[in-house]
Short mmCIF file of C-alpha atoms in Angstrom, two decimals:
data_model
loop_
_atom_site.label_atom_id
_atom_site.label_comp_id
_atom_site.label_asym_id
_atom_site.label_seq_id
_atom_site.Cartn_x
_atom_site.Cartn_y
_atom_site.Cartn_z
CA MET A 1498 0.00 0.00 0.00
CA SER A 1499 1.38 3.41 -0.95
CA LYS A 1500 1.76 6.11 1.68
CA GLN A 1501 -0.86 8.18 -0.15
CA ASN A 1502 -3.41 5.37 0.02
CA LEU A 1503 -2.56 4.73 3.66
CA ALA A 1504 -3.05 8.43 4.46
CA ARG A 1505 -6.48 8.30 2.81
CA ARG A 1506 -7.52 5.21 4.78
CA VAL A 1507 -6.22 6.71 8.03
CA ALA A 1508 -8.24 9.86 7.37
CA GLU A 1509 -11.40 7.82 6.67
CA ALA A 1510 -11.08 5.79 9.88
CA ALA A 1511 -10.27 8.89 11.93
CA GLU A 1512 -13.19 10.84 10.45
CA ILE A 1513 -15.63 8.12 11.53
CA ALA A 1514 -14.31 8.17 15.11
CA LEU A 1515 -14.38 11.99 15.20
CA THR A 1516 -17.95 12.12 13.91
CA THR A 1517 -19.07 9.51 16.41
CA ARG A 1518 -17.29 10.68 19.57
CA LYS A 1519 -15.68 14.06 18.77
CA TYR A 1520 -12.21 12.72 19.53
CA VAL A 1521 -9.82 10.28 17.86
CA THR A 1522 -7.23 7.86 19.21
CA PHE A 1523 -4.57 5.72 17.57
CA ILE A 1524 -6.56 2.65 18.69
CA ASP A 1525 -9.62 3.96 16.80
CA VAL A 1526 -7.59 4.15 13.60
CA VAL A 1527 -5.84 0.77 13.72
CA THR A 1528 -9.07 -1.04 14.59
CA GLY A 1529 -10.84 0.93 11.84
CA LEU A 1530 -8.15 -0.23 9.41
CA ARG A 1531 -8.80 -3.80 10.64
CA TRP A 1532 -5.16 -4.32 11.59
CA LEU A 1533 -6.35 -5.11 15.10
CA HIS A 1534 -9.60 -6.56 16.39
CA SER A 1535 -11.18 -5.31 19.60
CA ARG A 1536 -10.30 -8.65 21.22
CA HIS A 1537 -6.61 -7.94 20.58
CA VAL A 1538 -6.92 -4.58 22.28
CA ASP A 1539 -8.67 -6.26 25.24
CA THR A 1540 -5.87 -8.82 25.54
CA TRP A 1541 -3.29 -6.01 25.51
CA ARG A 1542 -5.17 -3.94 28.10
CA GLN A 1543 -5.33 -7.02 30.34
CA GLY A 1544 -1.53 -7.03 30.33
CA ARG A 1545 -1.27 -10.44 28.65
CA VAL A 1546 1.22 -9.32 25.96
CA ALA A 1547 4.28 -7.07 26.16
CA THR A 1548 3.28 -4.78 23.26
CA LEU A 1549 0.24 -4.11 21.12
CA ALA A 1550 2.39 -4.57 18.00
CA GLU A 1551 2.67 -8.30 18.78
CA LEU A 1552 -1.02 -8.70 17.94
CA ALA A 1553 -1.18 -6.36 14.93
CA ALA A 1554 -1.44 -7.53 11.32
CA VAL A 1555 1.34 -5.11 10.29
CA ASP A 1556 4.86 -4.43 11.53
CA GLU A 1557 6.00 -1.72 13.97
CA ASP A 1558 7.24 0.58 11.21
CA ARG A 1559 3.77 0.65 9.66
CA LEU A 1560 2.26 1.47 13.06
CA LEU A 1561 4.71 4.37 13.50
CA THR A 1562 3.86 5.67 10.02
CA THR A 1563 0.15 5.45 10.84
CA ALA A 1564 0.61 7.44 14.06
CA ALA A 1565 2.48 10.14 12.08
CA LEU A 1566 -0.25 10.27 9.41
CA LEU A 1567 -2.91 10.54 12.12
CA ARG A 1568 -1.00 13.44 13.64
CA ASP A 1569 -0.79 15.26 10.27
CA TRP A 1570 -4.52 14.75 9.64
CA ALA A 1571 -5.51 15.86 13.15
CA LEU A 1572 -3.40 19.02 13.06
CA ALA A 1573 -4.88 19.92 9.68
CA LYS A 1574 -8.35 19.50 11.20
CA GLY A 1575 -7.46 21.78 14.11
CA LEU A 1576 -7.80 19.07 16.75
CA LYS A 1577 -6.24 19.47 20.19
CA PRO A 1578 -3.56 16.92 21.22
CA VAL A 1579 -3.75 15.52 24.74
CA GLU A 1580 -1.36 12.78 25.86
CA THR A 1581 -3.24 10.14 27.85
CA PRO A 1582 -1.72 7.38 29.98
CA TYR A 1583 -2.46 3.77 29.07
CA VAL A 1584 -2.24 1.47 32.09
CA ALA A 1585 -2.66 -2.32 32.24
CA GLY A 1586 -5.52 -3.90 34.16
CA THR A 1587 -3.01 -5.78 36.32
CA ARG A 1588 -2.07 -5.47 39.99
CA ASP A 1589 1.12 -3.53 39.21
CA ARG A 1590 -0.80 -1.07 36.96
CA ARG A 1591 2.19 -0.93 34.64
CA GLU A 1592 2.28 1.37 31.64
CA LEU A 1593 1.15 -0.33 28.45
CA ARG A 1594 3.52 -0.29 25.49
CA PHE A 1595 2.40 -0.03 21.88
CA THR A 1596 5.71 -1.09 20.31
CA SER A 1597 9.05 -2.34 21.58
CA GLY A 1598 10.95 0.81 20.58
CA PRO A 1599 10.98 4.46 21.70
CA GLY A 1600 8.38 7.09 20.81
CA GLN A 1601 5.46 5.71 22.82
CA GLU A 1602 4.02 9.20 23.29
CA ALA A 1603 3.04 9.31 19.60
CA PHE A 1604 0.55 6.50 20.22
CA ARG A 1605 -0.86 7.83 23.49
CA VAL A 1606 -2.14 11.14 22.09
CA HIS A 1607 -5.90 11.66 21.99
CA TRP A 1608 -6.99 14.23 19.41
CA LEU A 1609 -9.92 16.26 20.73
CA SER A 1610 -12.44 18.29 18.75
CA PRO A 1611 -12.65 22.01 19.70
CA ASP A 1612 -16.43 21.47 19.90
CA LEU A 1613 -16.09 19.28 23.01
CA SER A 1614 -17.49 20.81 26.18
CA GLU A 1615 -15.15 21.62 29.07
CA THR A 1616 -16.79 18.91 31.18
CA ARG A 1617 -16.23 16.29 28.46
CA VAL A 1618 -12.62 17.39 27.96
CA ARG A 1619 -11.99 17.15 31.70
CA LYS A 1620 -13.41 13.62 31.83
CA LEU A 1621 -11.30 12.52 28.87
CA THR A 1622 -8.08 14.00 30.25
CA GLU A 1623 -8.41 12.96 33.89
CA PRO A 1624 -6.00 10.15 34.83
CA LYS A 1625 -7.95 6.90 35.04
CA VAL A 1626 -7.00 3.83 37.04
CA PRO A 1627 -8.27 0.82 35.06
CA ASP A 1628 -10.19 -1.98 36.72
CA LEU A 1629 -8.32 -5.07 37.76
CA VAL A 1630 -9.23 -7.83 35.30
CA ALA A 1631 -9.79 -11.47 36.19
CA VAL A 1632 -10.13 -13.86 33.26
CA ALA A 1633 -12.44 -16.89 33.28
CA PRO A 1634 -10.33 -19.08 30.95
CA LEU A 1635 -11.84 -21.41 28.39
CA ASN A 1636 -8.90 -23.83 28.46
CA ASP A 1637 -6.99 -25.59 31.20
CA TRP A 1638 -4.36 -23.42 32.87
CA THR A 1639 -1.84 -23.59 35.72
CA CYS A 1640 -0.95 -20.96 38.31
CA ALA A 1641 2.65 -19.75 37.90
CA THR A 1642 3.16 -19.70 41.70
CA CYS A 1643 1.48 -22.78 43.18
CA GLY A 1644 0.95 -24.95 40.11
CA ASP A 1645 -2.75 -25.27 40.94
CA THR A 1646 -5.68 -23.93 38.92
CA GLY A 1647 -9.04 -22.29 39.51
CA PRO A 1648 -12.06 -20.62 37.88
CA TYR A 1649 -10.28 -17.28 37.37
CA LEU A 1650 -6.75 -16.10 36.67
CA ILE A 1651 -5.05 -12.78 37.40
CA MET A 1652 -2.05 -11.67 35.32
CA GLU A 1653 1.04 -10.59 37.27
CA ASP A 1654 4.53 -10.22 35.76
CA ASP A 1655 3.14 -11.54 32.45
CA GLN A 1656 2.13 -14.83 34.11
CA PRO A 1657 -1.24 -16.20 35.27
CA HIS A 1658 -1.93 -16.52 39.00
CA CYS A 1659 -4.85 -18.05 40.87
CA LEU A 1660 -6.97 -15.92 43.21
CA THR A 1661 -5.33 -17.47 46.29
CA CYS A 1662 -1.82 -16.56 45.18
CA ALA A 1663 -3.05 -13.11 44.12
CA ASP A 1664 -4.57 -12.60 47.63
CA MET A 1665 -8.05 -12.24 46.16
CA ASP A 1666 -9.69 -15.51 47.15
CA HIS A 1667 -11.82 -13.72 49.78
CA LEU A 1668 -13.84 -12.01 47.04
CA VAL A 1669 -17.25 -13.27 45.90
CA PHE A 1670 -18.59 -13.34 42.36
CA LEU A 1671 -21.43 -10.98 41.40
CA PRO A 1672 -22.89 -11.89 37.97
CA ALA A 1673 -23.54 -9.10 35.46
CA GLY A 1674 -27.14 -8.11 34.77
CA ASN A 1675 -28.02 -5.62 37.50
CA ALA A 1676 -26.17 -2.41 36.68
CA ALA A 1677 -27.14 -0.55 39.85
CA LEU A 1678 -26.13 -3.43 42.11
CA SER A 1679 -22.82 -3.91 40.29
CA ARG A 1680 -22.01 -0.20 40.41
CA ARG A 1681 -22.77 0.10 44.11
CA ALA A 1682 -21.00 -3.12 45.08
CA LYS A 1683 -17.89 -1.87 43.32
CA GLN A 1684 -18.14 1.49 45.15
CA GLU A 1685 -18.45 -0.27 48.51
CA SER A 1686 -15.64 -2.76 47.88
CA GLY A 1687 -12.08 -1.82 48.76
CA LEU A 1688 -10.78 -4.45 46.33
CA SER A 1689 -12.59 -5.60 43.21
CA ALA A 1690 -11.96 -7.05 39.76
CA VAL A 1691 -13.93 -7.25 36.54
CA VAL A 1692 -14.42 -10.85 35.35
CA VAL A 1693 -14.26 -11.39 31.59
CA GLN A 1694 -14.34 -14.39 29.28
CA PHE A 1695 -13.54 -14.74 25.60
CA ASN A 1696 -16.57 -15.40 23.39
CA ARG A 1697 -15.34 -17.54 20.49
CA ARG A 1698 -18.41 -16.90 18.34
CA ARG A 1699 -18.31 -13.11 18.60
CA LYS A 1700 -14.50 -13.01 19.01
CA VAL A 1701 -14.61 -10.51 21.88
CA TYR A 1702 -14.04 -10.56 25.63
CA GLN A 1703 -17.38 -10.31 27.38
CA ARG A 1704 -17.95 -9.10 30.91
CA LEU A 1705 -19.33 -11.84 33.15
CA GLY A 1706 -19.52 -9.86 36.37
CA LEU A 1707 -17.43 -8.63 39.31
CA LEU A 1708 -15.38 -10.03 42.14
CA VAL A 1709 -16.19 -7.95 45.24
CA GLU A 1710 -15.99 -8.19 49.02
CA ASP A 1711 -18.88 -10.03 50.64
CA ALA A 1712 -19.71 -7.12 52.98
CA ALA A 1713 -19.70 -4.71 50.05
CA LEU A 1714 -22.23 -6.84 48.19
CA ALA A 1715 -24.53 -6.93 51.22
CA ALA A 1716 -24.35 -3.14 51.60
CA ALA A 1717 -25.06 -2.63 47.89
CA GLU A 1718 -28.10 -4.89 48.06
CA GLU A 1719 -29.54 -2.82 50.92
CA ARG A 1720 -29.05 0.41 48.94
CA CYS A 1721 -30.77 -1.06 45.89
CA LEU A 1722 -33.78 -2.22 47.88
CA ALA A 1723 -34.21 1.29 49.32
CA ASP A 1724 -34.70 3.04 45.95
CA GLU A 1725 -35.91 0.21 43.68
CA GLU A 1726 -39.17 1.96 42.68
CA VAL A 1727 -37.40 5.16 41.62
CA ARG A 1728 -34.94 3.23 39.48
CA LEU A 1729 -37.75 1.29 37.79
CA ARG A 1730 -39.49 4.53 36.75
CA ARG A 1731 -36.22 5.94 35.43
CA ARG A 1732 -35.56 2.74 33.48
CA ASP A 1733 -38.99 2.98 31.82
CA ARG A 1734 -38.28 6.58 30.75
CA ASP A 1735 -34.87 5.60 29.37
CA ARG A 1736 -36.43 2.72 27.41
CA VAL A 1737 -38.85 5.11 25.67
CA ARG A 1738 -36.05 7.58 24.92
CA ARG A 1739 -33.82 4.88 23.36
CA ALA A 1740 -36.71 3.62 21.21
CA GLU A 1741 -37.28 7.14 19.90
CA GLN A 1742 -33.59 7.53 19.14
CA ASP A 1743 -33.58 4.28 17.17
CA VAL A 1744 -36.56 5.39 15.07
CA GLU A 1745 -34.81 8.67 14.28
CA PHE A 1746 -31.53 6.94 13.37
CA GLN A 1747 -33.25 4.36 11.16
CA ALA A 1748 -35.12 7.13 9.35
CA ARG A 1749 -31.84 8.95 8.64
CA MET A 1750 -30.27 5.68 7.48
CA ALA A 1751 -33.20 4.97 5.14
CA ALA A 1752 -32.86 8.48 3.68
CA GLU A 1753 -29.15 7.91 3.07
CA ILE A 1754 -29.89 4.58 1.35
CA ALA A 1755 -32.38 6.38 -0.89
CA ARG A 1756 -29.76 9.03 -1.73
CA LEU A 1757 -27.03 6.50 -2.58
CA PHE A 1758 -29.40 4.05 -4.30
CA PRO A 1759 -32.20 6.15 -5.84
CA SER A 1760 -33.82 3.15 -7.57
CA CYS A 1761 -34.10 1.14 -4.38
CA PRO A 1762 -37.83 1.09 -3.46
CA ASP A 1763 -38.68 3.22 -0.43
CA LYS A 1764 -40.17 0.25 1.42
CA ARG A 1765 -37.03 -1.80 0.78
CA ALA A 1766 -34.80 1.04 2.02
CA GLN A 1767 -36.84 1.32 5.21
CA GLU A 1768 -36.68 -2.46 5.78
CA ILE A 1769 -32.91 -2.45 5.31
CA ALA A 1770 -32.51 0.42 7.79
CA GLU A 1771 -34.78 -1.22 10.38
CA HIS A 1772 -33.02 -4.58 10.08
CA ALA A 1773 -29.42 -3.30 10.01
CA GLY A 1774 -29.99 -0.60 12.65
CA GLN A 1775 -31.80 -2.73 15.23
CA ARG A 1776 -30.45 -1.99 18.72
CA GLY A 1777 -28.37 -4.80 20.19
CA SER A 1778 -28.25 -6.76 16.92
CA GLY A 1779 -24.52 -6.34 16.32
CA ARG A 1780 -25.26 -5.84 12.62
CA VAL A 1781 -23.43 -3.44 10.34
CA GLY A 1782 -26.06 -0.77 10.91
CA ARG A 1783 -25.08 -0.57 14.60
CA SER A 1784 -21.40 0.01 13.84
CA ALA A 1785 -19.79 3.38 14.48
CA ALA A 1786 -19.31 3.82 10.73
CA ALA A 1787 -22.99 3.24 9.98
CA ARG A 1788 -24.13 5.56 12.78
CA ALA A 1789 -21.96 8.21 11.16
CA LEU A 1790 -23.77 7.35 7.88
CA ASP A 1791 -20.50 6.30 6.28
CA GLU A 1792 -21.09 5.42 2.61
CA ASN A 1793 -19.18 2.14 2.79
CA ALA A 1794 -21.12 0.94 5.86
CA ILE A 1795 -24.46 1.86 4.25
CA THR A 1796 -23.45 -0.02 1.10
CA LEU A 1797 -22.56 -3.10 3.18
CA ALA A 1798 -26.05 -3.05 4.71
CA VAL A 1799 -27.63 -2.92 1.22
CA ILE A 1800 -25.35 -5.74 0.02
CA ALA A 1801 -26.41 -7.90 2.99
CA SER A 1802 -30.05 -7.37 2.03
CA ILE A 1803 -29.41 -8.24 -1.62
CA ARG A 1804 -27.40 -11.31 -0.65
CA HIS A 1805 -30.24 -12.83 1.35
CA LEU A 1806 -33.27 -11.63 -0.63
CA ASP A 1807 -32.13 -11.48 -4.26
CA THR A 1808 -29.69 -14.37 -4.62
CA GLU A 1809 -29.53 -18.09 -3.86
CA TYR A 1810 -26.94 -17.45 -1.11
CA ASP A 1811 -28.99 -18.97 1.73
CA SER A 1812 -29.77 -22.07 -0.34
CA LEU A 1813 -26.09 -22.51 -1.15
CA LEU A 1814 -25.21 -22.42 2.54
CA MET A 1815 -27.94 -24.93 3.36
CA SER A 1816 -26.61 -27.28 0.65
CA GLY A 1817 -23.17 -27.28 2.29
CA VAL A 1818 -21.30 -24.76 0.12
CA PRO A 1819 -18.60 -22.97 2.21
CA ARG A 1820 -19.53 -19.39 3.07
CA MET A 1821 -16.73 -17.65 1.12
CA ALA A 1822 -17.24 -19.93 -1.90
CA ALA A 1823 -20.96 -19.08 -1.83
CA ARG A 1824 -20.16 -15.38 -1.78
CA ASP A 1825 -17.87 -15.78 -4.78
CA MET A 1826 -20.66 -17.55 -6.69
CA ILE A 1827 -23.15 -14.71 -6.18
CA ARG A 1828 -20.77 -11.75 -6.52
CA ASP A 1829 -21.88 -10.88 -10.07
CA ARG A 1830 -25.56 -11.02 -9.06
CA ILE A 1831 -24.90 -8.60 -6.20
CA GLU A 1832 -22.96 -6.17 -8.40
CA GLY A 1833 -25.76 -6.23 -10.95
CA LYS A 1834 -28.40 -5.48 -8.33
CA LEU A 1835 -26.30 -2.66 -6.87
CA GLU A 1836 -25.99 -1.10 -10.33
CA GLU A 1837 -29.76 -1.39 -10.73
CA PHE A 1838 -30.36 0.36 -7.38
CA ARG A 1839 -27.82 3.11 -8.23
CA ARG A 1840 -29.60 4.17 -11.43
CA PRO A 1841 -31.45 7.51 -11.22
#
């Protein structure tokens, strides 16, 4: 890839992050370029690798070039640079490294929009101590200290340790699902850790719950019982507000589909927007790019609709044809339908 093409792709990925959140980080760009998956970033933040570069699909020189191109783009946009610490979710809270060489500060810069409020800027620039992370492993493992095992491991000195050796075996597990209880139990607990587990199907680390002190959990439960009715009313109001936001977003997405594909029937455009933009679906319409109405993300949503409704793709899968082979077989049909939808 030429430097010119790389600069264009960096700008596209950065623009999506800026539109979505009004600030851009190096992590936003490399995940947007698909050189790193979010699961790789999670593994790095857990302190399970020495550098982020070990997990990237490109070498360290390409990462340095990308950071420089991001800097050039951000300065041209008038964004404000703020260096932000990156700390591992381990007991020693060591500083995370992006590459093995010098120049780590180039990766730690967050580029902030001048439109950000003072409150938002303050929140983004305040030093943050990350949560301790305990991993519920999928495979057999052995503690580096005692040689035993257990349901959770804590990383220390780049090695896994059981809760007993990490002096955390007095904590109790609180499953995820009750946000108020989890938040309050964490506030009450002098020592706590977030429990995560890798989801092979979705290829991400998912939060399972918290490890907290037993007394802290009891105190949090009492607080939740005291204001349960108020929280229920607030939750109902929030549910209505989110539903209204989804309707508004799906309407904007349908309008953008109609603009990019003027021959796509209005009903079809609305169905695509409703399907792709459904909250919690994980579909392309819920991605940051789609919410920024990025042309490529919108096109992917239309292609997904064509694939399932206008080709024999589903039948090919049911007959045992491998997924990528099936996509190759219907590629011409999809391109033809896209051209049809693009006609004035």
